[in-house]
XYZ file of C-alpha atoms in Angstrom:
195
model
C 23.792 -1.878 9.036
C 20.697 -0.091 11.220
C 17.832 -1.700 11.876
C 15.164 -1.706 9.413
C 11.727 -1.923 10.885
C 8.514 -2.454 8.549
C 5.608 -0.841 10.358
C 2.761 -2.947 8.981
C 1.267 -6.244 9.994
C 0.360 -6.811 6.003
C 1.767 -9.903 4.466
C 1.795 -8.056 1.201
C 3.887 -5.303 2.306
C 6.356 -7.866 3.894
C 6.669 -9.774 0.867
C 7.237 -7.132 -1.275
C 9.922 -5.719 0.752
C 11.346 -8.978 0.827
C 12.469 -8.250 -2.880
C 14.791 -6.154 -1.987
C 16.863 -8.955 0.126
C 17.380 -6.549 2.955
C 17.262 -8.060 6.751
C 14.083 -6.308 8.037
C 11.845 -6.522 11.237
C 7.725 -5.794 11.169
C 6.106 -4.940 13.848
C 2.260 -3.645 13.952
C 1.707 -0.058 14.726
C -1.532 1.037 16.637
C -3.268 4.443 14.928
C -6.214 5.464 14.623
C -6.695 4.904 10.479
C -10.039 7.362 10.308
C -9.636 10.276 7.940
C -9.956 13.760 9.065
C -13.373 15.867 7.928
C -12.555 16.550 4.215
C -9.159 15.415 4.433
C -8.279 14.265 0.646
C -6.919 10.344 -0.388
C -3.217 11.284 -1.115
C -3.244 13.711 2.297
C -4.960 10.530 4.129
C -2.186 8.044 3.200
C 0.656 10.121 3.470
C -0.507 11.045 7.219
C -1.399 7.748 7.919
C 2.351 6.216 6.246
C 3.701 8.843 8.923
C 1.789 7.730 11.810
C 2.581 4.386 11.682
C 6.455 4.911 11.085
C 6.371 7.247 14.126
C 4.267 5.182 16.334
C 7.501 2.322 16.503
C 9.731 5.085 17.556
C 9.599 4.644 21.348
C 9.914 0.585 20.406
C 12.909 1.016 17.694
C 14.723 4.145 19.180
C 17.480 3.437 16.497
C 16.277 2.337 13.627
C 14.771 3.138 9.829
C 11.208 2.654 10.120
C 9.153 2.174 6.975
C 5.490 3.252 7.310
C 3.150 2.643 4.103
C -0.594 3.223 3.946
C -2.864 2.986 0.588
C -6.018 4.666 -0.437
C -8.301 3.948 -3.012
C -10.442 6.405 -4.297
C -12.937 6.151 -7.457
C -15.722 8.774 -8.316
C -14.447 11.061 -5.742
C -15.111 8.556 -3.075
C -12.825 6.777 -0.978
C -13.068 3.028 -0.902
C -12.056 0.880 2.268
C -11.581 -2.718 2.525
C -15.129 -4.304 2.133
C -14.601 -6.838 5.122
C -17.764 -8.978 3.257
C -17.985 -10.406 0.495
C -21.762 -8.252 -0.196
C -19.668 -5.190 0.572
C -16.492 -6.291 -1.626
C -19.230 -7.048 -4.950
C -21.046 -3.897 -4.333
C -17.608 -2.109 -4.445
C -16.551 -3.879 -7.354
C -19.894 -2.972 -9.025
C -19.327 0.565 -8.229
C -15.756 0.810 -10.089
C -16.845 -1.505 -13.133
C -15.856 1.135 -16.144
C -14.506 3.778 -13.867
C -10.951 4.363 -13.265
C -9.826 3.343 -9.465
C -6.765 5.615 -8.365
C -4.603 3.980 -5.410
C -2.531 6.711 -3.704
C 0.134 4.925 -1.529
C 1.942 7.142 1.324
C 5.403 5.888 2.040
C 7.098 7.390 5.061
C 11.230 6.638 5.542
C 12.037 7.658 9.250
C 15.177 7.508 11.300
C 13.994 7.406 14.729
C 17.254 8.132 16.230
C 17.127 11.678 14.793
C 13.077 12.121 14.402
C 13.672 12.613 10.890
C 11.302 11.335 8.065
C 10.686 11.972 4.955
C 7.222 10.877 3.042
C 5.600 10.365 -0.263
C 2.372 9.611 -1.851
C 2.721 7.849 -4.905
C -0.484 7.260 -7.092
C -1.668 4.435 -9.460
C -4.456 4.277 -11.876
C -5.933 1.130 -12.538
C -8.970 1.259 -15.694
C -11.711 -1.206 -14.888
C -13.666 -3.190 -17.359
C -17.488 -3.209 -17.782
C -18.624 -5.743 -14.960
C -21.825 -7.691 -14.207
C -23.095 -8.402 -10.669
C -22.288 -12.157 -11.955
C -18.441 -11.502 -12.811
C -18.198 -9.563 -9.750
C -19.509 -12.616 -7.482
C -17.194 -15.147 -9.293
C -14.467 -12.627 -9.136
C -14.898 -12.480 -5.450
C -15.530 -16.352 -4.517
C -12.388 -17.132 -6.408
C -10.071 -14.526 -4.816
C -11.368 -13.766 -1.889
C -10.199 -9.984 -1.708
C -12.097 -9.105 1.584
C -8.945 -7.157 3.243
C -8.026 -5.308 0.150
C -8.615 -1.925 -0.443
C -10.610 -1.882 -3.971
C -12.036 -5.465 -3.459
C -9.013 -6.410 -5.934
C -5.809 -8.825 -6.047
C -4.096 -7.224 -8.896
C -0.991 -10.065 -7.873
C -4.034 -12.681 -8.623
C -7.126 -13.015 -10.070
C -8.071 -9.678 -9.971
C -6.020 -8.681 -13.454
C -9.098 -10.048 -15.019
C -10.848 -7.101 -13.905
C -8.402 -4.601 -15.588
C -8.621 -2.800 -18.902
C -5.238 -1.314 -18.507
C -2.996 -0.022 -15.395
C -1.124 3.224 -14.917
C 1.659 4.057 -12.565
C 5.549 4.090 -12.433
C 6.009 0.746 -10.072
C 3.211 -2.041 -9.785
C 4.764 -2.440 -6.512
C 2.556 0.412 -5.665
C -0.549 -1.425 -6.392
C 0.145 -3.646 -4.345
C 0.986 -1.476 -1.127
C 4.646 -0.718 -1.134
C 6.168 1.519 -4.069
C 9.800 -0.087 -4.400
C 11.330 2.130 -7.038
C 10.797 5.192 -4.078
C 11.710 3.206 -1.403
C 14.923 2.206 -2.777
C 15.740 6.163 -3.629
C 14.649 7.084 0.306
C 16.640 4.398 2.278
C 20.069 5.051 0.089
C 20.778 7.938 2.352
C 20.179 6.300 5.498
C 23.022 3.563 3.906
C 20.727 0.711 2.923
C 21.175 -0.247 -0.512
C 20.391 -3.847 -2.188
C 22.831 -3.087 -4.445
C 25.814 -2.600 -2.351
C 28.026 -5.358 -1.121
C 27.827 -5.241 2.773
């Protein structure tokens, strides 16, 4: 079986791809994650899922390297990862009753040929009317400060919800399964199949 290399340093995105019970490496790839004057969300984290899958190549010169990057966007603006728990309550604040679409890039490259191919995958999650109150609690208790959206929709953060739209919660989360299962059968990895 090749080498499959995750190229993120998240623990999310590891143990998500840990579902799949495939033996897989991570490593941390070094890019340069600002956006590009005017360049939309879903353009932003498809570019940035292919960066970091091609920035392992020279490391993993035979391998399938997954590259995943996610941005949130609400209101027409994009929304980081607050760092602080001020910022992460203001941002919170700022999506109470909107709708918060994540759009997740997902790159699949074989390094040994160059190849790649990449998706963007989107997710809409509905907020509920907040106060700056609920948003403080909210952000005491699950301490989102390195999540895009200020959110842990795998904890606490479901109490913020309304309703959720997308094809794989997965996605939500950082790594859209359901697509990354149909993009590494060609390359021969399958969770399915007997090895």
């Amino acid at each position: 079986m090749r080498r499959l290399i995750l190229a993120s340093s998240s623990p999310y995105r590891r143990n998500i791809l840990d579902k799949l019970r495939l033996p897989f490496e991570s490593a941390s790839p070094h890019i340069n994650e600002e956006a590009f004057p005017g360049e939309s969300a879903p353009d932003l984290a498809s570019r940035l899922a292919t960066e970091k899958a091609r920035a392992l190549c020279g490391q993993y010169p035979d391998a399938i390297i997954i590259g995943s990057d996610q941005v949130a966007e609400c209101r027409g603006r994009q929304l980081g990862k607050p760092g602080s728990q001020e910022k992460a309550i203001k941002q919170l604040l700022f999506c109470a009753g909107h709708t918060v679409t994540f759009h997740t890039g997902l790159c699949v490259m074989d390094s040994s040929q160059g190849t790649h191919t990449t998706i963007c995958e989107p997710f809409r999650v509905h907020f509920r009317p907040l106060d700056a109150a609920a948003a403080s609690r909210y952000v005491e208790l699950d301490q989102p400060l390195d999540c895009a959206g200020s959110f842990k929709a795998e904890g606490l953060g479901i109490a913020l919800f309304e309703k959720m739209e997308g094809n794989d919660i997965n996605t939500l989360i950082g790594l859209p399964l359901i697509r990354l299962i149909e993009l590494l059968k060609p390359h021969g990895l399958d969770p399915l199949q007997r090895k």
